[in-house]
Structures are given as structure tokens and as C-alpha cells.
Amino acid sequence: MGAGGAEPTTAKPSPGCGKSGRPANGTVKVDNDHIYTFPDSYDGSTPLPLLVGFHACGNPIDQFINLTRGSAFETEYVRAVGRSSDGGGCWNYNNDIAKVLRIYDDLMDNYCIDMDRVFATGHSSGAQMIVQILAHRSDAEHLNFKAVAPVAASDYGALQVPMPVMYIQGQNDTVRGGDGASTVARFRAANMCQMSSTPYSEVMGCQSSGKAVNPGCISYSGCSAPTIWCSHDDPAYSNTSHGVPCFAIQAMYDFFTGMP
């Protein structure tokens, strides 16, 4: 049970359920394209939730495999990460959306996924990719994310679908030049939130670079979908506050697993 106190409803099995068992060593890898990992509990017949991770510019394809290693994501979720097509490792929506849709379709057609519990996270360029997907209705509806947790994205215009979100960005992100308020405003509008908010105390603080980090999370009121903003003070990522903060992975797990 996640921090939200909700238990998942009945799973919606993907077409791939029953086609095969757990892949050898629990991993499927295509160089420079994608990696899937399957927990020990995966049997090919019982639908499991899916975490899709989008790496940051210049980061390896397995950034979110590494970040979630040792977490409950590793033992309870199928994890899927793709590689951007750009030579510098940055996601480009126009060039990469076809690959993202192809990976999703491959997972649904050939593996046993709960189609109602597909979650996405991404860092920097990867977070921007998530926001751009949500700004395109047909792609957002195809991927059917249950909830998202972008870390340090950007504003790409109005979002076309309501979406439960835990948006995470440093309160003084020197790479983005701000705290992400304009991006949060897009989620707030899509989710029809009020301007008022309350502290979101479910996210615990942590230690980073010898500093006690304040997650700074709030929950907006009156939303059609949960809308959390964590404006943190973790100095990580060469002291730019642009990294994935120390509290993020556990907070994402609790948020996603708490979705009804």
C-alpha cells in the first residue's frame, strides 16, 4: 500500500499476458534502443505495473535502472528505459516519439503488464519528453500513463489530458533558471486545481552532500487528479539543484503505488 492509502483495482492484462515466462536473467536488452527488467515475481501471466524511465541529456540509457536499484520498483515493477536518438543523448520529441510508442506497444504485445498501471518518470531532457507527450493528446492517450513524476522539466504549452503528477524541481535550479512554477501551472490547469495548497507531508526529508534536504512538497486543492509539487533544496548535480533529489525515488514509489 502506498502513502496515499489506496490499493490497486483489478488489473487490466496486456495482450502479452500468457505468451511466455520470465526472460533469462530477468532482462531484455537491445543495444542503444531499450532495456526491460523483470522482477523475480514476474511469471508472464500475472500483470505487473510498469515504470517507464527517460534519461537526462548525456546520461546512460540505464539512469533510472540504476536510480531504482534496491528500491521496491526493482522488486515489484517491470522497468523499461529507452535510448534517445540524439547523438548527445538528449530526447527530441519529433525524432523520438515513434520509438517511445514502439517500445510501449512491444511491452504490451509481448509481456504481461497491467495496462491501467503504467507510470513514467524522467530527468531533465527526459522529463521534458514526458511533458511534451502530455501536450499531444493522441500520444498521451496511446501511452495511457496512470501518473507521472517528471524531475526538472520545462513548459511546452498546455497539457491535453488531466494527469496525476508529482512534479519535482529544485527551488533554485540553476540549469532551468527557476523552480519550475510555469510547468507546474500547466499541470494545475489540466487538473483543474485551485490556487490554494496544503503541505504534502508524506515525503520524508533526506541527507545529500552533508545537507538535510527539505523536499518542499505541497498538494494543490480541488484538483480532478492529484497534483503534487516538490520544490526542494537538494544541491546535487554539481551543486546546480538540477539532479534527481535524494528523496525522489521513494516518494515516486509511494505516490504511484498509492494511486487507486
mmCIF file of N, CA and C in Angstrom, residues 174-246:
data_model
loop_
_atom_site.group_PDB
_atom_site.id
_atom_site.type_symbol
_atom_site.label_atom_id
_atom_site.label_comp_id
_atom_site.label_asym_id
_atom_site.label_seq_id
_atom_site.Cartn_x
_atom_site.Cartn_y
_atom_site.Cartn_z
ATOM 1 N N THR A 174 19.690 25.931 -11.199
ATOM 2 C CA THR A 174 20.475 26.888 -11.990
ATOM 3 C C THR A 174 20.529 26.509 -13.467
ATOM 4 N N VAL A 175 20.225 25.245 -13.810
ATOM 5 C CA VAL A 175 20.172 24.850 -15.219
ATOM 6 C C VAL A 175 18.883 25.355 -15.857
ATOM 7 N N ARG A 176 17.787 25.237 -15.132
ATOM 8 C CA ARG A 176 16.491 25.699 -15.626
ATOM 9 C C ARG A 176 16.261 27.192 -15.356
ATOM 10 N N GLY A 177 17.022 27.742 -14.416
ATOM 11 C CA GLY A 177 16.857 29.156 -14.106
ATOM 12 C C GLY A 177 15.597 29.461 -13.320
ATOM 13 N N GLY A 178 15.175 28.528 -12.471
ATOM 14 C CA GLY A 178 13.980 28.763 -11.660
ATOM 15 C C GLY A 178 13.525 27.493 -10.979
ATOM 16 N N ASP A 179 12.301 27.531 -10.489
ATOM 17 C CA ASP A 179 11.780 26.420 -9.693
ATOM 18 C C ASP A 179 10.745 25.578 -10.423
ATOM 19 N N GLY A 180 10.468 25.885 -11.682
ATOM 20 C CA GLY A 180 9.507 25.093 -12.449
ATOM 21 C C GLY A 180 8.068 25.517 -12.282
ATOM 22 N N ALA A 181 7.822 26.707 -11.750
ATOM 23 C CA ALA A 181 6.447 27.146 -11.479
ATOM 24 C C ALA A 181 5.584 27.163 -12.738
ATOM 25 N N SER A 182 6.157 27.548 -13.877
ATOM 26 C CA SER A 182 5.341 27.614 -15.096
ATOM 27 C C SER A 182 4.928 26.223 -15.563
ATOM 28 N N THR A 183 5.800 25.236 -15.370
ATOM 29 C CA THR A 183 5.449 23.857 -15.724
ATOM 30 C C THR A 183 4.374 23.329 -14.779
ATOM 31 N N VAL A 184 4.525 23.613 -13.499
ATOM 32 C CA VAL A 184 3.510 23.206 -12.516
ATOM 33 C C VAL A 184 2.161 23.831 -12.866
ATOM 34 N N ALA A 185 2.183 25.081 -13.320
ATOM 35 C CA ALA A 185 0.931 25.753 -13.675
ATOM 36 C C ALA A 185 0.196 25.020 -14.794
ATOM 37 N N ARG A 186 0.952 24.404 -15.707
ATOM 38 C CA ARG A 186 0.314 23.634 -16.787
ATOM 39 C C ARG A 186 -0.395 22.405 -16.227
ATOM 40 N N PHE A 187 0.220 21.722 -15.283
ATOM 41 C CA PHE A 187 -0.431 20.573 -14.644
ATOM 42 C C PHE A 187 -1.634 21.039 -13.828
ATOM 43 N N ARG A 188 -1.462 22.138 -13.132
ATOM 44 C CA ARG A 188 -2.565 22.651 -12.314
ATOM 45 C C ARG A 188 -3.779 22.991 -13.186
ATOM 46 N N ALA A 189 -3.526 23.570 -14.367
ATOM 47 C CA ALA A 189 -4.627 23.908 -15.274
ATOM 48 C C ALA A 189 -5.279 22.644 -15.843
ATOM 49 N N ALA A 190 -4.460 21.686 -16.272
ATOM 50 C CA ALA A 190 -5.002 20.451 -16.847
ATOM 51 C C ALA A 190 -5.817 19.673 -15.829
ATOM 52 N N ASN A 191 -5.424 19.777 -14.560
ATOM 53 C CA ASN A 191 -6.103 19.039 -13.492
ATOM 54 C C ASN A 191 -7.144 19.876 -12.762
ATOM 55 N N MET A 192 -7.411 21.084 -13.290
ATOM 56 C CA MET A 192 -8.469 21.970 -12.774
ATOM 57 C C MET A 192 -8.329 22.236 -11.278
ATOM 58 N N CYS A 193 -7.095 22.486 -10.855
ATOM 59 C CA CYS A 193 -6.828 22.737 -9.438
ATOM 60 C C CYS A 193 -7.170 24.171 -9.046
ATOM 61 N N GLN A 194 -7.422 24.356 -7.782
ATOM 62 C CA GLN A 194 -7.485 25.680 -7.203
ATOM 63 C C GLN A 194 -6.065 26.194 -6.991
ATOM 64 N N MET A 195 -5.930 27.472 -6.705
ATOM 65 C CA MET A 195 -4.605 28.030 -6.426
ATOM 66 C C MET A 195 -4.114 27.648 -5.038
ATOM 67 N N SER A 196 -5.037 27.320 -4.143
ATOM 68 C CA SER A 196 -4.664 27.008 -2.770
ATOM 69 C C SER A 196 -4.016 25.633 -2.685
ATOM 70 N N SER A 197 -3.193 25.450 -1.660
ATOM 71 C CA SER A 197 -2.495 24.180 -1.477
ATOM 72 C C SER A 197 -2.273 23.939 0.006
ATOM 73 N N THR A 198 -1.901 22.704 0.317
ATOM 74 C CA THR A 198 -1.552 22.330 1.680
ATOM 75 C C THR A 198 -0.230 21.582 1.653
ATOM 76 N N PRO A 199 0.526 21.594 2.745
ATOM 77 C CA PRO A 199 1.778 20.827 2.772
ATOM 78 C C PRO A 199 1.510 19.349 2.525
ATOM 79 N N TYR A 200 2.393 18.713 1.769
ATOM 80 C CA TYR A 200 2.295 17.287 1.482
ATOM 81 C C TYR A 200 3.388 16.602 2.283
ATOM 82 N N SER A 201 3.012 16.159 3.471
ATOM 83 C CA SER A 201 3.999 15.695 4.444
ATOM 84 C C SER A 201 4.392 14.236 4.272
ATOM 85 N N GLU A 202 3.795 13.537 3.288
ATOM 86 C CA GLU A 202 4.113 12.119 3.101
ATOM 87 C C GLU A 202 5.550 11.900 2.628
ATOM 88 N N VAL A 203 6.158 12.931 2.039
ATOM 89 C CA VAL A 203 7.522 12.802 1.531
ATOM 90 C C VAL A 203 8.505 13.148 2.642
ATOM 91 N N MET A 204 9.389 12.216 2.943
ATOM 92 C CA MET A 204 10.333 12.406 4.025
ATOM 93 C C MET A 204 11.591 13.117 3.527
ATOM 94 N N GLY A 205 12.232 13.868 4.408
ATOM 95 C CA GLY A 205 13.499 14.505 4.097
ATOM 96 C C GLY A 205 14.614 13.479 4.008
ATOM 97 N N CYS A 206 15.804 13.929 3.633
ATOM 98 C CA CYS A 206 16.938 13.027 3.440
ATOM 99 C C CYS A 206 18.220 13.848 3.532
ATOM 100 N N GLN A 207 19.347 13.169 3.450
ATOM 101 C CA GLN A 207 20.652 13.818 3.523
ATOM 102 C C GLN A 207 21.327 13.776 2.157
ATOM 103 N N SER A 208 21.877 14.899 1.727
ATOM 104 C CA SER A 208 22.582 14.971 0.451
ATOM 105 C C SER A 208 23.746 15.938 0.589
ATOM 106 N N SER A 209 24.928 15.469 0.266
ATOM 107 C CA SER A 209 26.129 16.317 0.328
ATOM 108 C C SER A 209 26.274 16.982 1.694
ATOM 109 N N GLY A 210 25.947 16.222 2.741
ATOM 110 C CA GLY A 210 26.055 16.730 4.101
ATOM 111 C C GLY A 210 24.959 17.700 4.496
ATOM 112 N N LYS A 211 23.927 17.828 3.666
ATOM 113 C CA LYS A 211 22.837 18.768 3.932
ATOM 114 C C LYS A 211 21.548 18.017 4.221
ATOM 115 N N ALA A 212 20.791 18.507 5.190
ATOM 116 C CA ALA A 212 19.458 17.976 5.444
ATOM 117 C C ALA A 212 18.505 18.587 4.417
ATOM 118 N N VAL A 213 18.010 17.762 3.505
ATOM 119 C CA VAL A 213 17.203 18.253 2.390
ATOM 120 C C VAL A 213 15.738 18.366 2.783
ATOM 121 N N ASN A 214 15.139 19.496 2.453
ATOM 122 C CA ASN A 214 13.708 19.709 2.639
ATOM 123 C C ASN A 214 13.017 19.446 1.299
ATOM 124 N N PRO A 215 12.167 18.412 1.196
ATOM 125 C CA PRO A 215 11.509 18.124 -0.077
ATOM 126 C C PRO A 215 10.607 19.260 -0.561
ATOM 127 N N GLY A 216 10.046 20.032 0.366
ATOM 128 C CA GLY A 216 9.248 21.200 -0.009
ATOM 129 C C GLY A 216 7.989 20.873 -0.789
ATOM 130 N N CYS A 217 7.342 19.748 -0.481
ATOM 131 C CA CYS A 217 6.195 19.304 -1.276
ATOM 132 C C CYS A 217 4.880 19.912 -0.787
ATOM 133 N N ILE A 218 4.052 20.277 -1.757
ATOM 134 C CA ILE A 218 2.694 20.752 -1.477
ATOM 135 C C ILE A 218 1.716 19.994 -2.358
ATOM 136 N N SER A 219 0.460 19.956 -1.929
ATOM 137 C CA SER A 219 -0.607 19.325 -2.705
ATOM 138 C C SER A 219 -1.662 20.382 -2.992
ATOM 139 N N TYR A 220 -2.003 20.561 -4.264
ATOM 140 C CA TYR A 220 -3.000 21.564 -4.631
ATOM 141 C C TYR A 220 -4.400 21.068 -4.304
ATOM 142 N N SER A 221 -5.277 22.009 -4.032
ATOM 143 C CA SER A 221 -6.646 21.703 -3.595
ATOM 144 C C SER A 221 -7.606 21.671 -4.778
ATOM 145 N N GLY A 222 -8.664 20.864 -4.632
ATOM 146 C CA GLY A 222 -9.760 20.866 -5.590
ATOM 147 C C GLY A 222 -9.449 20.289 -6.952
ATOM 148 N N CYS A 223 -8.376 19.524 -7.087
ATOM 149 C CA CYS A 223 -7.949 19.027 -8.397
ATOM 150 C C CYS A 223 -8.776 17.817 -8.838
ATOM 151 N N SER A 224 -8.895 17.662 -10.152
ATOM 152 C CA SER A 224 -9.528 16.464 -10.699
ATOM 153 C C SER A 224 -8.597 15.264 -10.628
ATOM 154 N N ALA A 225 -7.291 15.509 -10.486
ATOM 155 C CA ALA A 225 -6.283 14.464 -10.341
ATOM 156 C C ALA A 225 -5.232 14.972 -9.368
ATOM 157 N N PRO A 226 -4.649 14.105 -8.528
ATOM 158 C CA PRO A 226 -3.663 14.558 -7.546
ATOM 159 C C PRO A 226 -2.540 15.350 -8.215
ATOM 160 N N THR A 227 -2.219 16.499 -7.621
ATOM 161 C CA THR A 227 -1.222 17.409 -8.193
ATOM 162 C C THR A 227 -0.283 17.850 -7.084
ATOM 163 N N ILE A 228 0.922 17.253 -7.070
ATOM 164 C CA ILE A 228 1.916 17.493 -6.030
ATOM 165 C C ILE A 228 3.090 18.239 -6.649
ATOM 166 N N TRP A 229 3.582 19.243 -5.941
ATOM 167 C CA TRP A 229 4.779 19.969 -6.379
ATOM 168 C C TRP A 229 5.813 19.889 -5.267
ATOM 169 N N CYS A 230 6.966 19.293 -5.558
ATOM 170 C CA CYS A 230 8.069 19.222 -4.609
ATOM 171 C C CYS A 230 9.161 20.184 -5.059
ATOM 172 N N SER A 231 9.230 21.329 -4.400
ATOM 173 C CA SER A 231 10.222 22.368 -4.703
ATOM 174 C C SER A 231 11.313 22.267 -3.641
ATOM 175 N N HIS A 232 12.343 21.481 -3.942
ATOM 176 C CA HIS A 232 13.297 21.022 -2.936
ATOM 177 C C HIS A 232 14.572 21.874 -2.920
ATOM 178 N N ASP A 233 15.431 21.571 -1.941
ATOM 179 C CA ASP A 233 16.702 22.306 -1.819
ATOM 180 C C ASP A 233 17.913 21.372 -1.828
ATOM 181 N N ASP A 234 17.773 20.205 -2.493
ATOM 182 C CA ASP A 234 18.910 19.297 -2.631
ATOM 183 C C ASP A 234 19.920 19.924 -3.601
ATOM 184 N N PRO A 235 21.160 20.148 -3.166
ATOM 185 C CA PRO A 235 22.138 20.823 -4.033
ATOM 186 C C PRO A 235 22.775 19.919 -5.075
ATOM 187 N N ALA A 236 22.345 18.675 -5.166
ATOM 188 C CA ALA A 236 23.013 17.671 -6.000
ATOM 189 C C ALA A 236 23.160 18.103 -7.453
ATOM 190 N N TYR A 237 23.920 17.290 -8.206
ATOM 191 C CA TYR A 237 24.191 17.511 -9.627
ATOM 192 C C TYR A 237 25.119 18.704 -9.789
ATOM 193 N N SER A 238 26.327 18.551 -9.248
ATOM 194 C CA SER A 238 27.368 19.599 -9.313
ATOM 195 C C SER A 238 26.886 20.912 -8.724
ATOM 196 N N ASN A 239 26.099 20.786 -7.649
ATOM 197 C CA ASN A 239 25.616 21.944 -6.890
ATOM 198 C C ASN A 239 24.665 22.830 -7.703
ATOM 199 N N THR A 240 23.994 22.251 -8.705
ATOM 200 C CA THR A 240 23.056 23.019 -9.529
ATOM 201 C C THR A 240 21.607 22.866 -9.075
ATOM 202 N N SER A 241 21.337 21.940 -8.155
ATOM 203 C CA SER A 241 19.973 21.578 -7.740
ATOM 204 C C SER A 241 19.145 21.055 -8.909
ATOM 205 N N HIS A 242 19.818 20.603 -9.971
ATOM 206 C CA HIS A 242 19.121 20.130 -11.172
ATOM 207 C C HIS A 242 19.007 18.608 -11.201
ATOM 208 N N GLY A 243 19.534 17.930 -10.201
ATOM 209 C CA GLY A 243 19.541 16.472 -10.223
ATOM 210 C C GLY A 243 18.259 15.850 -9.700
ATOM 211 N N VAL A 244 18.269 14.516 -9.657
ATOM 212 C CA VAL A 244 17.185 13.757 -9.031
ATOM 213 C C VAL A 244 17.464 13.746 -7.535
ATOM 214 N N PRO A 245 16.650 14.431 -6.727
ATOM 215 C CA PRO A 245 16.978 14.588 -5.302
ATOM 216 C C PRO A 245 16.905 13.273 -4.533
ATOM 217 N N CYS A 246 17.514 13.287 -3.364
ATOM 218 C CA CYS A 246 17.689 12.061 -2.593
ATOM 219 C C CYS A 246 16.375 11.423 -2.149
#
